[in-house]
Coordinates of C-alpha atoms in Angstrom, one line a residue:
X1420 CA 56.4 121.8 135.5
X1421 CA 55.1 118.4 135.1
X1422 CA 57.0 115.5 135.5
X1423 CA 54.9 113.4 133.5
X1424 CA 57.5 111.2 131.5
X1425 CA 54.8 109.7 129.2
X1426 CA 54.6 110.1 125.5
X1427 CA 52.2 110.2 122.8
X1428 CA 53.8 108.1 119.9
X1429 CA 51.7 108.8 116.6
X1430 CA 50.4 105.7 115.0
X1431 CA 47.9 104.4 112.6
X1432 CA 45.7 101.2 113.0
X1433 CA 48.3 99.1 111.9
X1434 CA 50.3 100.2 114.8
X1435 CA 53.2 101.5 112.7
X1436 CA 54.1 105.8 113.1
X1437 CA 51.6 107.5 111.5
X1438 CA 52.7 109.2 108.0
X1439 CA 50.6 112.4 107.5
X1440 CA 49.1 113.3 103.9
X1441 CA 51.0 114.5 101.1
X1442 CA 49.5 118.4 101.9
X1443 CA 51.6 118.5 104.4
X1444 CA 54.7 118.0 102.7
X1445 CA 53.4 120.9 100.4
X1446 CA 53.5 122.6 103.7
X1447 CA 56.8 121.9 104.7
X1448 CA 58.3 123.4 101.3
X1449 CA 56.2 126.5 100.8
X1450 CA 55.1 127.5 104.4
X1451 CA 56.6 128.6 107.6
X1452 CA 58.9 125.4 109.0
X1453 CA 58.6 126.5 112.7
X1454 CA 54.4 126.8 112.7
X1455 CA 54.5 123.0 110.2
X1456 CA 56.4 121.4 112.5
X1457 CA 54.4 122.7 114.9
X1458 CA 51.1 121.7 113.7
X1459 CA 52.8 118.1 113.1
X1460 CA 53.6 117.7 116.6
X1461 CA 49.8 118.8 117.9
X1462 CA 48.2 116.6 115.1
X1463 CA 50.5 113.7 115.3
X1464 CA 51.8 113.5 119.0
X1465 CA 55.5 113.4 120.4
X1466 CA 57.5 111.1 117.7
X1467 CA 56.3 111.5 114.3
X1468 CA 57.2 109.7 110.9
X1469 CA 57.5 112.2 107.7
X1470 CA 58.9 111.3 104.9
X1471 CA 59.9 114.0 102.5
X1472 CA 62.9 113.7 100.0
X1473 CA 64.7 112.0 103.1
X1474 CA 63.4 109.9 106.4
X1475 CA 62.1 112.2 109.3
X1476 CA 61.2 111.7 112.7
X1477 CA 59.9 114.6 114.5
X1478 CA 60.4 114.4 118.3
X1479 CA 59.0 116.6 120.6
X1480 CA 58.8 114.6 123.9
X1481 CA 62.0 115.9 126.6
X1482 CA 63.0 112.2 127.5
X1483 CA 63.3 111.6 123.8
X1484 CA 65.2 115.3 123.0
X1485 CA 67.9 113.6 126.0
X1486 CA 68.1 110.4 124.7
X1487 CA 69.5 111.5 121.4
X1488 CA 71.7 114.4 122.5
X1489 CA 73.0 113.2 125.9
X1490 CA 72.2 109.3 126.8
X1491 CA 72.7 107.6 123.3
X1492 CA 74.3 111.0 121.3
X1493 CA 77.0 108.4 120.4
X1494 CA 74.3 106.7 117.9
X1495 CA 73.9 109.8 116.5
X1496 CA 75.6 112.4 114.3
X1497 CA 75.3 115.9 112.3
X1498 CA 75.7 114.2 108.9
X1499 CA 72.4 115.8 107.9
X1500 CA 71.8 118.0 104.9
X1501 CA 71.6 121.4 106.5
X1502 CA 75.0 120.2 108.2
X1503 CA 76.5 119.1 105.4
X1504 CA 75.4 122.6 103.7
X1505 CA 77.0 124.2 106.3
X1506 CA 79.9 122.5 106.5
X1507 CA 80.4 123.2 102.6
X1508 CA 80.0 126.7 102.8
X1509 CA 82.1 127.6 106.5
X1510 CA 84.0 124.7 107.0
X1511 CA 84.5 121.8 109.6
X1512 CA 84.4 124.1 112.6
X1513 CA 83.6 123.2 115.9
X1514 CA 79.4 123.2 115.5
X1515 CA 80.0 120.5 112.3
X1516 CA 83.0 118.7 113.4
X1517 CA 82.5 114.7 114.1
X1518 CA 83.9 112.4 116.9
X1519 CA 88.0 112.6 117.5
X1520 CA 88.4 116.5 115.5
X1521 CA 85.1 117.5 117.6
X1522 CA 86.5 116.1 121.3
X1523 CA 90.2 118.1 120.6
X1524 CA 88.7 121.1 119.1
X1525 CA 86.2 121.0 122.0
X1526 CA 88.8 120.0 124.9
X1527 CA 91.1 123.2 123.5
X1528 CA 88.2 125.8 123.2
X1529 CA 86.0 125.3 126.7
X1530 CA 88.4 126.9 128.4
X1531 CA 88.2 129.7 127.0
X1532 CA 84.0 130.6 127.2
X1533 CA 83.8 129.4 130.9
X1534 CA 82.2 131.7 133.5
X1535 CA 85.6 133.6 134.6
X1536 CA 87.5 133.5 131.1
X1537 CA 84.7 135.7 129.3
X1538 CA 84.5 138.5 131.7
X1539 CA 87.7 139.8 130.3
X1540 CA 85.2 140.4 126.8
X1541 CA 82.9 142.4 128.9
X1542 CA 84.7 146.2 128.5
X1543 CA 84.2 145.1 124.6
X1544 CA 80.8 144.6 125.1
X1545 CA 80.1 147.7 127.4
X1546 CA 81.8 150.2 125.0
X1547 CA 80.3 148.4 122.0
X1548 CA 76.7 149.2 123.4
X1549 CA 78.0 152.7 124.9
X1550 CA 79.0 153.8 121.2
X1551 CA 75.5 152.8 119.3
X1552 CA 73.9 154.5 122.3
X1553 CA 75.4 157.5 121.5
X1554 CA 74.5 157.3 118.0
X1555 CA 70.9 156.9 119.5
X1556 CA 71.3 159.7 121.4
X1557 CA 72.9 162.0 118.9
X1558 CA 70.0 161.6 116.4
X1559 CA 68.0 165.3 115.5
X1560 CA 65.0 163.4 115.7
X1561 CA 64.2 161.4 118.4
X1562 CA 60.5 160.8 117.5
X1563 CA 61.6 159.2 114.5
X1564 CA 61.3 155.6 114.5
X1565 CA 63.9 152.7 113.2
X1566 CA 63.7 149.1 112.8
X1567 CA 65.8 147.7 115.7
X1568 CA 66.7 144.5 113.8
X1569 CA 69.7 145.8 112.2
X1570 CA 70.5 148.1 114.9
X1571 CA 70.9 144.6 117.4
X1572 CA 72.2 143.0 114.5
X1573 CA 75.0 145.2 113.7
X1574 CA 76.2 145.7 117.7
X1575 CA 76.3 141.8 118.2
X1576 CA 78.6 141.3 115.0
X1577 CA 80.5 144.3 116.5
X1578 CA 81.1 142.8 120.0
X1579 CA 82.2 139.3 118.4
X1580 CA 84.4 141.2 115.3
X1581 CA 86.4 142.9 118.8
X1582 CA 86.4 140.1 120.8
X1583 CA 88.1 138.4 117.8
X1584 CA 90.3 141.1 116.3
X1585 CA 90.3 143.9 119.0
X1586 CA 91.4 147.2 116.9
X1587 CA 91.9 145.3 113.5
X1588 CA 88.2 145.4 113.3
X1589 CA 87.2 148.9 113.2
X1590 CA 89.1 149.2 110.1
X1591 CA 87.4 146.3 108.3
X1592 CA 84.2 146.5 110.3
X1593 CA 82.6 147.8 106.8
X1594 CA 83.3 145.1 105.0
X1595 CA 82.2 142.7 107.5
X1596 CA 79.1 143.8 108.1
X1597 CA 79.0 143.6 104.0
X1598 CA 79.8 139.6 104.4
X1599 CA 77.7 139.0 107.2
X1600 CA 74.7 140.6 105.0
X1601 CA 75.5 138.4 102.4
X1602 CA 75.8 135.2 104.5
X1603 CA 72.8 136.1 106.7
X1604 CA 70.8 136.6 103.0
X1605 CA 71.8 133.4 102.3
X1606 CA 69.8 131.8 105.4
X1607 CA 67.2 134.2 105.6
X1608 CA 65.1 131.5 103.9
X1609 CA 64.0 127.6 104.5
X1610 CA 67.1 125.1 102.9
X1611 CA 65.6 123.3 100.0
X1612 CA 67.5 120.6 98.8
X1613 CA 69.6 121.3 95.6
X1614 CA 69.3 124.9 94.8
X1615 CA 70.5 125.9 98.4
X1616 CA 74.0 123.4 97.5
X1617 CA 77.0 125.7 96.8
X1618 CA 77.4 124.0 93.4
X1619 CA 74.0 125.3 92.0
X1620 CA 74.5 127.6 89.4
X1621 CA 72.5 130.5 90.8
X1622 CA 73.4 134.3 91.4
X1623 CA 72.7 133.7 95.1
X1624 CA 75.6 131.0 95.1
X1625 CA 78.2 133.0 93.3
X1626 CA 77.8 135.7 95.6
X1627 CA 77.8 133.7 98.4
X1628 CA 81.0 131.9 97.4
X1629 CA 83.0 134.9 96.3
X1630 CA 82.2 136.6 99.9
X1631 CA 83.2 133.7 101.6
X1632 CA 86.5 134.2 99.9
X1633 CA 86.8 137.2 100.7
X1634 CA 86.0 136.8 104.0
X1635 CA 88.3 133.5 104.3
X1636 CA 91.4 135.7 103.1
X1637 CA 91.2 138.4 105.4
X1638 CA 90.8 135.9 108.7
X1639 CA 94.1 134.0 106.9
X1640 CA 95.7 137.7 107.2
X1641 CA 94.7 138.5 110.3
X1642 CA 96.2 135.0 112.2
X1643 CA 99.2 136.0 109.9
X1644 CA 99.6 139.4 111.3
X1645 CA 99.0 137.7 114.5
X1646 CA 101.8 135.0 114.0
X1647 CA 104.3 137.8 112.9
X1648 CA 103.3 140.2 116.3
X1649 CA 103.8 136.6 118.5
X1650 CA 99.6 136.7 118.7
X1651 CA 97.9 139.7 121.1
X1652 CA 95.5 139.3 123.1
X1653 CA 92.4 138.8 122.0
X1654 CA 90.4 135.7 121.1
X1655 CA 92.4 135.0 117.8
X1656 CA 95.3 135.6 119.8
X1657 CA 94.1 133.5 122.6
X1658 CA 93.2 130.3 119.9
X1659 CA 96.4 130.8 118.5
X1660 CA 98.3 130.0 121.6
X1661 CA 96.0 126.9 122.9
X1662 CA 97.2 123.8 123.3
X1663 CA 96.5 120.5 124.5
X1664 CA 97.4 120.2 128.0
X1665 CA 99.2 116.7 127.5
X1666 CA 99.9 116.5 123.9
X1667 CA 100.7 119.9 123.3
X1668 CA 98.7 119.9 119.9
X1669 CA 97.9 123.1 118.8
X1670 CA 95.1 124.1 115.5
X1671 CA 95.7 124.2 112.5
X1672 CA 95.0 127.8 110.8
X1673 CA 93.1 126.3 108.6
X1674 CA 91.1 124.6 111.8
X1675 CA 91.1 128.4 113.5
X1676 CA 90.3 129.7 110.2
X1677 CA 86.6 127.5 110.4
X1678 CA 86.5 128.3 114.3
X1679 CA 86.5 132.3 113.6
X1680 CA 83.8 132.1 110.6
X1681 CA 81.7 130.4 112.6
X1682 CA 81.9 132.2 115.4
X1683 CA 81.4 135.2 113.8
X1684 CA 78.3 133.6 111.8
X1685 CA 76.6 132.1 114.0
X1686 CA 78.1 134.3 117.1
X1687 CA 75.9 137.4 116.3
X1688 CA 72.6 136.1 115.6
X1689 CA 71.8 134.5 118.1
X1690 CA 72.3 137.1 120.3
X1691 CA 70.6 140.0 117.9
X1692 CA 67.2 137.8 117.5
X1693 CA 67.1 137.2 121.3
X1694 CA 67.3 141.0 121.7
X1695 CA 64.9 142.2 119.0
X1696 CA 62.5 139.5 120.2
X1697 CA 63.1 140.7 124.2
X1698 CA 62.4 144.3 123.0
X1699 CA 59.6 143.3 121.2
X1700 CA 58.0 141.7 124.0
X1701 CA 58.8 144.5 126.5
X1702 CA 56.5 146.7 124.6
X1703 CA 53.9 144.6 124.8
X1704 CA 54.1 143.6 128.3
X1705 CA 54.4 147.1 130.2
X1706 CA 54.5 145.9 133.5
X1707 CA 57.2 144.2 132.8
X1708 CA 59.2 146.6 131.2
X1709 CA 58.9 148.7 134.2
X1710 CA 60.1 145.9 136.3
X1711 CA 63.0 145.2 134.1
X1712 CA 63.6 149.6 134.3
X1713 CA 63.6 149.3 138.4
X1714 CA 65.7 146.1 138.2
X1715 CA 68.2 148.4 136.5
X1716 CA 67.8 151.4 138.8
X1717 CA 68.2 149.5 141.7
X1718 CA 70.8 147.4 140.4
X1719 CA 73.3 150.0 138.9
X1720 CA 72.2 153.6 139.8
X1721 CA 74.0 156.5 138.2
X1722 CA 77.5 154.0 138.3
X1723 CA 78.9 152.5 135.5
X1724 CA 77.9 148.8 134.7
X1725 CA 80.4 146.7 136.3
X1726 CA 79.9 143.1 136.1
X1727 CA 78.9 142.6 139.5
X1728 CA 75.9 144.0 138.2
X1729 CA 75.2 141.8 135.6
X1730 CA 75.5 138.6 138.1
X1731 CA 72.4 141.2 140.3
X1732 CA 70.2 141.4 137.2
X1733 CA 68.0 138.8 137.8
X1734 CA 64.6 139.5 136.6
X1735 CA 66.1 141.1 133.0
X1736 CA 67.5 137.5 132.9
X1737 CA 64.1 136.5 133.6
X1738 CA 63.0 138.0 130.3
X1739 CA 65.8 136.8 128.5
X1740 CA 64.8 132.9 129.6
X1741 CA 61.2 133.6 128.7
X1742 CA 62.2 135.3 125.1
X1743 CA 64.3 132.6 124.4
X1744 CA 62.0 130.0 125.3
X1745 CA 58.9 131.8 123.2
X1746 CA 61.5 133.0 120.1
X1747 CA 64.4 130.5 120.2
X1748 CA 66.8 132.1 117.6
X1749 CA 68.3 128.6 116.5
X1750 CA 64.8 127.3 116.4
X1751 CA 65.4 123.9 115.3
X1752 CA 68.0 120.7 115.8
X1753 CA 68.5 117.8 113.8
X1754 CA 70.6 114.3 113.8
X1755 CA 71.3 111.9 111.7
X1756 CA 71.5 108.0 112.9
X1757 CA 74.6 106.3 112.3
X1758 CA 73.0 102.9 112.4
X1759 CA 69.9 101.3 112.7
X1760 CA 68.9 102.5 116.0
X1761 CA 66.3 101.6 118.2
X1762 CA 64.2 105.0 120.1
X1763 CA 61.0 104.4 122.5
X1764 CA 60.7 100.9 120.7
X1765 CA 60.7 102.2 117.0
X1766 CA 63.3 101.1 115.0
X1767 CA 64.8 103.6 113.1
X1768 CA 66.6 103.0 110.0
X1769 CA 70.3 103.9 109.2
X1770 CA 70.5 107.6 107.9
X1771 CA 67.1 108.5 108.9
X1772 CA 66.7 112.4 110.4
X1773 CA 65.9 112.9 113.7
X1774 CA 64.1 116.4 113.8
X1775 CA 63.8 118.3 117.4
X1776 CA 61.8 122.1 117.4
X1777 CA 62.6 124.1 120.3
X1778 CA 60.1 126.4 119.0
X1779 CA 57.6 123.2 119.6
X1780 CA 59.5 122.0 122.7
X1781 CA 59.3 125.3 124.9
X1782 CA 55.7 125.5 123.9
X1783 CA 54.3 122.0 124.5
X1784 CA 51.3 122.2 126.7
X1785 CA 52.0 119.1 129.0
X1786 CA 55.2 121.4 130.4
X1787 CA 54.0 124.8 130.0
X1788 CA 50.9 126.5 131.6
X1789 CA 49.7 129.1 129.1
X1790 CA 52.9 128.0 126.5
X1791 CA 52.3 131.4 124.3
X1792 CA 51.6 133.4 127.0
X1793 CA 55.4 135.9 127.7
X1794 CA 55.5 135.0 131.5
X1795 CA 59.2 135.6 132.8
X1796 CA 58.2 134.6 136.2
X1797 CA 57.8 130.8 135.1
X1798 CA 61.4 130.9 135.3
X1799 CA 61.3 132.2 139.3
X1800 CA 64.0 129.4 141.1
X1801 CA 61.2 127.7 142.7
X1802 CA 58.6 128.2 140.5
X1803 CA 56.8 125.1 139.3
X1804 CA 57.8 125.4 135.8
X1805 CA 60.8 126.1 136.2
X1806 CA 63.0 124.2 133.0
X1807 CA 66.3 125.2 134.1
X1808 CA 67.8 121.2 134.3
X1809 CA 65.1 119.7 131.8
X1810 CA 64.8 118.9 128.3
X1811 CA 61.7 120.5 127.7
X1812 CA 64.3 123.8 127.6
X1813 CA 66.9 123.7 125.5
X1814 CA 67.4 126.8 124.1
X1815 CA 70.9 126.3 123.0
X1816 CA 70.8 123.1 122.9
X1817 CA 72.0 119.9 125.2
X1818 CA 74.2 117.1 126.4
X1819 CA 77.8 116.8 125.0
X1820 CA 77.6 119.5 122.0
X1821 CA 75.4 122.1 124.2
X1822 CA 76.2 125.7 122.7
X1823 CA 79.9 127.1 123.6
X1824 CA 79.1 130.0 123.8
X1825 CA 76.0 130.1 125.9
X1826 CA 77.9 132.1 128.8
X1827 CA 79.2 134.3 126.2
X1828 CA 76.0 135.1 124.7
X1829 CA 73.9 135.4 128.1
X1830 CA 76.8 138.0 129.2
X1831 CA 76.4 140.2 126.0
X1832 CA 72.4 139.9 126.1
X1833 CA 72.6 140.6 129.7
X1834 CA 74.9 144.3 129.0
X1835 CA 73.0 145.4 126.0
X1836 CA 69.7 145.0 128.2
X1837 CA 70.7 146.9 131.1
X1838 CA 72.5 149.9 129.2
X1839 CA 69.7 150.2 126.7
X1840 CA 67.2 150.0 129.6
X1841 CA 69.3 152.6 131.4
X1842 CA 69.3 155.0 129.0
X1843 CA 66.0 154.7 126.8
X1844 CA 62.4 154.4 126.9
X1845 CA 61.4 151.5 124.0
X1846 CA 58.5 151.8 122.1
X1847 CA 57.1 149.9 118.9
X1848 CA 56.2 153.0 115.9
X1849 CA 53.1 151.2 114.9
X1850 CA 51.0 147.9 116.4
X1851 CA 51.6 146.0 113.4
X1852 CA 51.5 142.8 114.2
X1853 CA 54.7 141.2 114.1
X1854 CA 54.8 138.2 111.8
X1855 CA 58.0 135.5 112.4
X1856 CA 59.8 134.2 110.2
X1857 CA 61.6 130.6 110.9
X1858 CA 65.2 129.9 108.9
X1859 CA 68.1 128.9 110.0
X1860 CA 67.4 131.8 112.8
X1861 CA 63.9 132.9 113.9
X1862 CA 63.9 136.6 113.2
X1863 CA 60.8 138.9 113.3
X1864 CA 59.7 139.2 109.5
X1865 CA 59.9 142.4 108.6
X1866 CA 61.7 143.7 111.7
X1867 CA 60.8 145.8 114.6
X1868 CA 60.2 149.5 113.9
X1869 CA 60.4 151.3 117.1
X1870 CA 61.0 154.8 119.1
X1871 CA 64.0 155.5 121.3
X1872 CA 63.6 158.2 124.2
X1873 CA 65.7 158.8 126.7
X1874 CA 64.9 157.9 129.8
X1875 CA 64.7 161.0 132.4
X1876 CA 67.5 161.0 135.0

């Protein structure tokens, strides 16, 4: 990787940031966010002015992505629309949540989503995967193709819903996945200011604000049931008992309440676009795929996956890096500036919106050699290119507010990948090409038909 720490600022002749034409703000409403921003920061250079219905700045330029979320994050803060949208609709949890409620709601939860403390979830996650294997392998058709978008979908959301609730979930799995549909609906398309506010009028809204009623109530009666049996062990359980090492504060259930949504939002789509995307790419890359199969030989034989093994997997992590780097599921990050606020010599007004694309980042050409070529070996220890402790890879994220959840989510990725590698050959149904679609995930647009052999012993 270069280490070049220049950047191209966009200007006009008067030497102010250059605003592009009106067309492009067409663009930015009717066409694909990801590929507009994209286009901005090719045409435009590294820190672009846009001014839409509110102040943007477009950054694309690592020094400038660790300035605002590490060296000068303080400046900064999520009081953005899309934040403020979120926070309306699932609360003030931890990915919301501002200055003193963010550092105690941050200081209680790390614990629990180090390295060591998440390795209890793993038998969750291995008989998760086991069960929609044997559904796989029970079907009287195994020619017959499916879309593996819901198939990921629907395993992540069951791995997080046990992690959470351990046996209360099964019985109300139904009606999660039923919530989750209807929440994932909701951000399956591009925010546009007013209509996508809770208090717009529209069929979409209603829905969306009876479910997360419904979905409210029953977390409400699970940390009740919880209370009464003095808490379990699960993650409920487990936020239930924290407290503050020297205060000896614990959260609220109203704060735990936000906490759970969130994680159960935002904790299985991450993970379930990574995986469709890595499958994706597998197919299309078959050299690697057969890498990634004798990785998984080698690694865990005829045993049962232990997690030992998942620490020896390190090509299939490999792939994960390079999917997430080509397909990063929370594609884009945003910040608002809390005062006037000086960045690479611009001043920048108070409440202007700092804009950061990781799908733009991880594919900027100054910091990646062939950026849309799927090259897991880029991401080789002491290869070159190697991103692991620069801004110019961020896939969840960086400095203070970096993604909780990271080791959790690597973890899961890292099981489903080796038992669905263990057990079946992938292959896409038809060579459609496979068109993206950029919301508040990235998701593949109209999913990822494919064929699921078995592998032969």
């Amino acid at each position: 990787m270069s280490d070049d720490s220049s950047y191209r600022v966009a200007t006009d002749f008067s030497g102010k940031l250059a605003k592009p034409p009106w067309g492009y703000r067409q663009w930015m409403l009717t066409g694909n966010p990801a590929i507009f921003f994209d286009h901005l920061a090719n045409r435009f250079g590294d820190f672009v002015h846009y001014r839409g219905a509110f102040n943007f700045y477009l950054i694309n330029h690592p020094d400038l992505i660790k300035n605002v979320l590490q060296q000068t994050n303080k400046n900064f803060d999520k009081n953005t629309p899309i934040y403020r949208r979120f926070a309306n609709a699932f609360g003030n949890g931890l990915v919301v949540s501002e200055d003193t409620r963010w550092r105690c709601q941050r200081k209680l939860m790390q614990p629990m989503f180090g390295h060591r403390a998440i390795e209890q979830f793993f038998p969750v996650m291995v008989a998760s995967t086991n069960e929609m294997l044997s559904r796989w392998q029970a079907r009287p058709n195994q020619d017959s193709s499916f879309d593996l978008a819901p198939e990921m979908s629907r395993l992540t959301l069951e791995i997080v819903g046990r992690t959470l609730f351990r046996d209360n979930f099964g019985s109300a799995s139904e009606k999660i996945q039923e919530w989750t549909h209807t929440i994932d609906s909701y951000s399956a398309k591009p925010p546009i200011p007013i209509i996508r506010d809770l208090w717009f009028p529209s069929g979409r809204n209603r829905r969306l604000k009876r479910t997360l009623r419904e979905f409210h109530g029953f977390i409400q009666e699970m940390i009740d049931e919880r209370v009464a049996t003095r808490h379990g062990d699960d993650l409920l359980g487990i936020l239930l008992r924290a407290q503050d090492p020297q205060s000896g504060q614990a959260m609220s259930h109203t704060q735990i309440a936000d906490e759970v949504l969130g994680m159960i939002v935002g904790g299985h789509e991450t993970s379930s676009s990574a995986l469709t995307w890595a499958w994706y790419e597998l197919t299309q890359h078959p050299e690697t795929l057969t890498q990634v199969f004798e990785e998984i030989d080698q690694v865990i034989g005829s045993r049962p996956l232990e997690i030992e093994h998942i620490k020896e997997l390190s090509f299939t992590r490999m792939v994960l890096d390079e999917v997430l780097r080509l397909h990063p599921p929370f594609w884009f990050e945003n910040r608002n500036t809390r005062q006037q606020t000086k960045l690479a010599g611009v001043d920048l007004p108070a409440g202007s919106i700092i804009v950061m694309s990781r799908y733009s980042l991880h594919r900027h050409r100054r910091y990646w050699r062939d950026p849309n070529r799927f090259n897991p070996h880029r991401f080789q220890p002491k290869h070159e290119e190697n991103p692991r402790s620069s801004y110019a890879y961020i896939p969840f994220g960086g400095g203070p507010r970096i993604c909780i959840g990271t080791h959790f989510a690597m973890m899961e990725m890292l099981v489903i990948m080796a038992l669905i590698g263990r057990h079946f050959q992938i292959e896409l149904s038809c060579e459609d090409r496979h068109e993206m679609s950029a919301a508040t995930t990235m998701t593949p647009k109209h999913g990822v038909r494919v064929i699921a052999r078995p592998r032969a012993s």
